[in-house]
mmCIF file of C-alpha atoms in Angstrom:
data_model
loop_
_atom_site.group_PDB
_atom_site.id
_atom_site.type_symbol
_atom_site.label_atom_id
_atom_site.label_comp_id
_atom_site.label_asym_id
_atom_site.label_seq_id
_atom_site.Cartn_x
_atom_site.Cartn_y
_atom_site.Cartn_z
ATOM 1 C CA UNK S 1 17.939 -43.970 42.451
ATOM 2 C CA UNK S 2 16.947 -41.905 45.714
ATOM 3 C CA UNK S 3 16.575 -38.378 46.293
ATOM 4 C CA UNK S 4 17.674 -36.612 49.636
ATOM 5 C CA UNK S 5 14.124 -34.392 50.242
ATOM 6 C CA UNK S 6 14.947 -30.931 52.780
ATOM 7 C CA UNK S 7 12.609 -31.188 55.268
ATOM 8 C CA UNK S 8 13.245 -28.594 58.143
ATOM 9 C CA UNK S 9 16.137 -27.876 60.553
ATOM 10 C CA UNK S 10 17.741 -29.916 63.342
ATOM 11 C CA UNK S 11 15.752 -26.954 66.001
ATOM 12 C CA UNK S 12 12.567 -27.978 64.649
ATOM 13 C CA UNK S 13 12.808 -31.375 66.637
ATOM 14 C CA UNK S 14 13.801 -31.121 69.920
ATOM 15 C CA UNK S 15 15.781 -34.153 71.649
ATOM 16 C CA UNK S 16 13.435 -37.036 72.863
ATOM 17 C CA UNK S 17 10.531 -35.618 70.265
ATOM 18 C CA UNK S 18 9.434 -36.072 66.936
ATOM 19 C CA UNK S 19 7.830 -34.346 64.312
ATOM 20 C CA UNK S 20 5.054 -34.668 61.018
ATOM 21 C CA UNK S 21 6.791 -33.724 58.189
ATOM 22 C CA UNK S 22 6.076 -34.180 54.417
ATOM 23 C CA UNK S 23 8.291 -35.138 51.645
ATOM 24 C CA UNK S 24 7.150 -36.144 47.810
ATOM 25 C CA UNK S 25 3.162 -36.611 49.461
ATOM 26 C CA UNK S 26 4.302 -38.554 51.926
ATOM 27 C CA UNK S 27 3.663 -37.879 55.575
ATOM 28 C CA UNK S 28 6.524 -39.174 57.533
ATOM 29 C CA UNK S 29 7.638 -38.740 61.358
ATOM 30 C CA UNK S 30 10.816 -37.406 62.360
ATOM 31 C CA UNK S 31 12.162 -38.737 65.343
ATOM 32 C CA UNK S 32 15.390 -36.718 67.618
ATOM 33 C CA UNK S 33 16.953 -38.898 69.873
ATOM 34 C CA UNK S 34 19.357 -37.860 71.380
ATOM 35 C CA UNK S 35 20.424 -35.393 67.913
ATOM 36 C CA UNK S 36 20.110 -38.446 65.962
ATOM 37 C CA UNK S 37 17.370 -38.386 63.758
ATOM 38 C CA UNK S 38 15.206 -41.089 62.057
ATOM 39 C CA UNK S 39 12.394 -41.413 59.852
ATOM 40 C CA UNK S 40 9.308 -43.482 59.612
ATOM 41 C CA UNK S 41 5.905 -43.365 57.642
ATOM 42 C CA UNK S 42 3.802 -41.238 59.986
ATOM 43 C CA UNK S 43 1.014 -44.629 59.620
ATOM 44 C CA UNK S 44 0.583 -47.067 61.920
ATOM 45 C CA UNK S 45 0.740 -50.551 60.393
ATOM 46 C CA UNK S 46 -2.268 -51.453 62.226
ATOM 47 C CA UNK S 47 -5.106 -49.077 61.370
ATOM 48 C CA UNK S 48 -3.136 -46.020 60.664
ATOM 49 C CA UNK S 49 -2.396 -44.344 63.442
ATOM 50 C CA UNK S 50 -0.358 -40.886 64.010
ATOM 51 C CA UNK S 51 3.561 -42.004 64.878
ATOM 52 C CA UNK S 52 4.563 -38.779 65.167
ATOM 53 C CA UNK S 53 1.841 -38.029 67.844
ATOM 54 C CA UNK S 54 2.812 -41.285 69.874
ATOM 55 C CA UNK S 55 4.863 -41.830 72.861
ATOM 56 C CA UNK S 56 8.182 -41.913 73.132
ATOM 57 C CA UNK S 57 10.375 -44.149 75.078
ATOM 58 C CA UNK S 58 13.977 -44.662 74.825
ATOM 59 C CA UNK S 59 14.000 -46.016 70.764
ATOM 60 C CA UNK S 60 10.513 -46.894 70.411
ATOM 61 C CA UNK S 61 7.586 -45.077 69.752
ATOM 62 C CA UNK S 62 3.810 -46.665 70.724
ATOM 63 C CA UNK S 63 0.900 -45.723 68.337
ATOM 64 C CA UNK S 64 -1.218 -43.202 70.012
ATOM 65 C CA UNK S 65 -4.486 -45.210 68.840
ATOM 66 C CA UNK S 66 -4.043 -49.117 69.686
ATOM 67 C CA UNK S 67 -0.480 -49.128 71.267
ATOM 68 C CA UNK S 68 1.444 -50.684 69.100
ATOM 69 C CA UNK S 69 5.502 -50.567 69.169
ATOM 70 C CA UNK S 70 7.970 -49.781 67.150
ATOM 71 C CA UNK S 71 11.436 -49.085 66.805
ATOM 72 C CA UNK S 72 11.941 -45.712 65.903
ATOM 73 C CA UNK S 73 15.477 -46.691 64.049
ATOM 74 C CA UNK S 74 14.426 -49.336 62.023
ATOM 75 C CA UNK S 75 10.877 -49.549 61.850
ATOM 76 C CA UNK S 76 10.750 -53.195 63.299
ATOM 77 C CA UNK S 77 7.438 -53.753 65.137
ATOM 78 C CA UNK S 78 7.965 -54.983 68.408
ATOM 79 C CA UNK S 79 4.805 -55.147 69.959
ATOM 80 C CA UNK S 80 1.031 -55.652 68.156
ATOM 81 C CA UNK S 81 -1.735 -55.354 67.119
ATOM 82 C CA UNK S 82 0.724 -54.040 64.096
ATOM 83 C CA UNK S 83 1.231 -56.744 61.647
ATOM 84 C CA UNK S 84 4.149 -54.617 59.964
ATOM 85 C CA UNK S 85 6.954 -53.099 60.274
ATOM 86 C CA UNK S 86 6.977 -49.463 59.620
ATOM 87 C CA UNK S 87 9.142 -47.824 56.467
ATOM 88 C CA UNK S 88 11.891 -46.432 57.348
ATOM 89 C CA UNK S 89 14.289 -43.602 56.128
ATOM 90 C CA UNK S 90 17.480 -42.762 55.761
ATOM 91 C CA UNK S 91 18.222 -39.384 57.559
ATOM 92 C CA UNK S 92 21.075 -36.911 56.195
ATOM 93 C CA UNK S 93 21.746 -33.482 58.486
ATOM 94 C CA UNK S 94 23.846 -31.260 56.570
ATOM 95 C CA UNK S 95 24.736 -28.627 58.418
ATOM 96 C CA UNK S 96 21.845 -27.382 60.677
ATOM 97 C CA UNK S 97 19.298 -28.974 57.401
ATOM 98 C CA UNK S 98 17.783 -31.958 57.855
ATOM 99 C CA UNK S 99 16.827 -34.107 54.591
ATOM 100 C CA UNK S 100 15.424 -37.670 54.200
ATOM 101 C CA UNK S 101 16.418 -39.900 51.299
ATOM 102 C CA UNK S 102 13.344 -41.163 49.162
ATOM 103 C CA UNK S 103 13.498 -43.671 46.606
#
């Protein structure tokens, strides 16, 4: 059974940017694109790296540390050294709150 976890507002994340947020421990970034949002673990499948502090490019998002890429709305590693995908969460805005659903 999952759990939808409030995590901040839709004007904490502006469009094209994402954000570290925290839910149950978990560090995850939140990703705006366009006002859609998606979730990922906030680790880089490679050696840990910061998503939320990597760059952003139309849906992916490249690991600040060794450049890996990923798809910001599934996860999917497209480019190495990541051996991974990243998790990814479901998203729910409910009005301007924003919560992620946790298993």
């Amino acid at each position: 059974m999952s759990t939808l976890i409030r995590v901040g507002e839709v004007s904490d994340v502006s469009p094209g940017t994402a954000k570290l947020v925290e839910a149950r421990g978990k560090r995850i970034a939140l990703f705006n694109l366009n006002g859609q949002f998606y979730a990922l673990d906030n680790t880089c499948t490679h050696e840990g790296g910061p998503l939320a502090d990597g760059s952003i490019e139309g849906e992916t998002v490249t690991c600040p540390w060794h450049g890996a890429v990923f798809n910001i709305k599934t996860g999917a590693v497209l480019y190495p050294p990541a051996p991974t995908d990243a998790n990814s969460y479901k998203v729910h805005v409910e009005g301007a709150e924003i919560k992620i659903e946790l298993p």
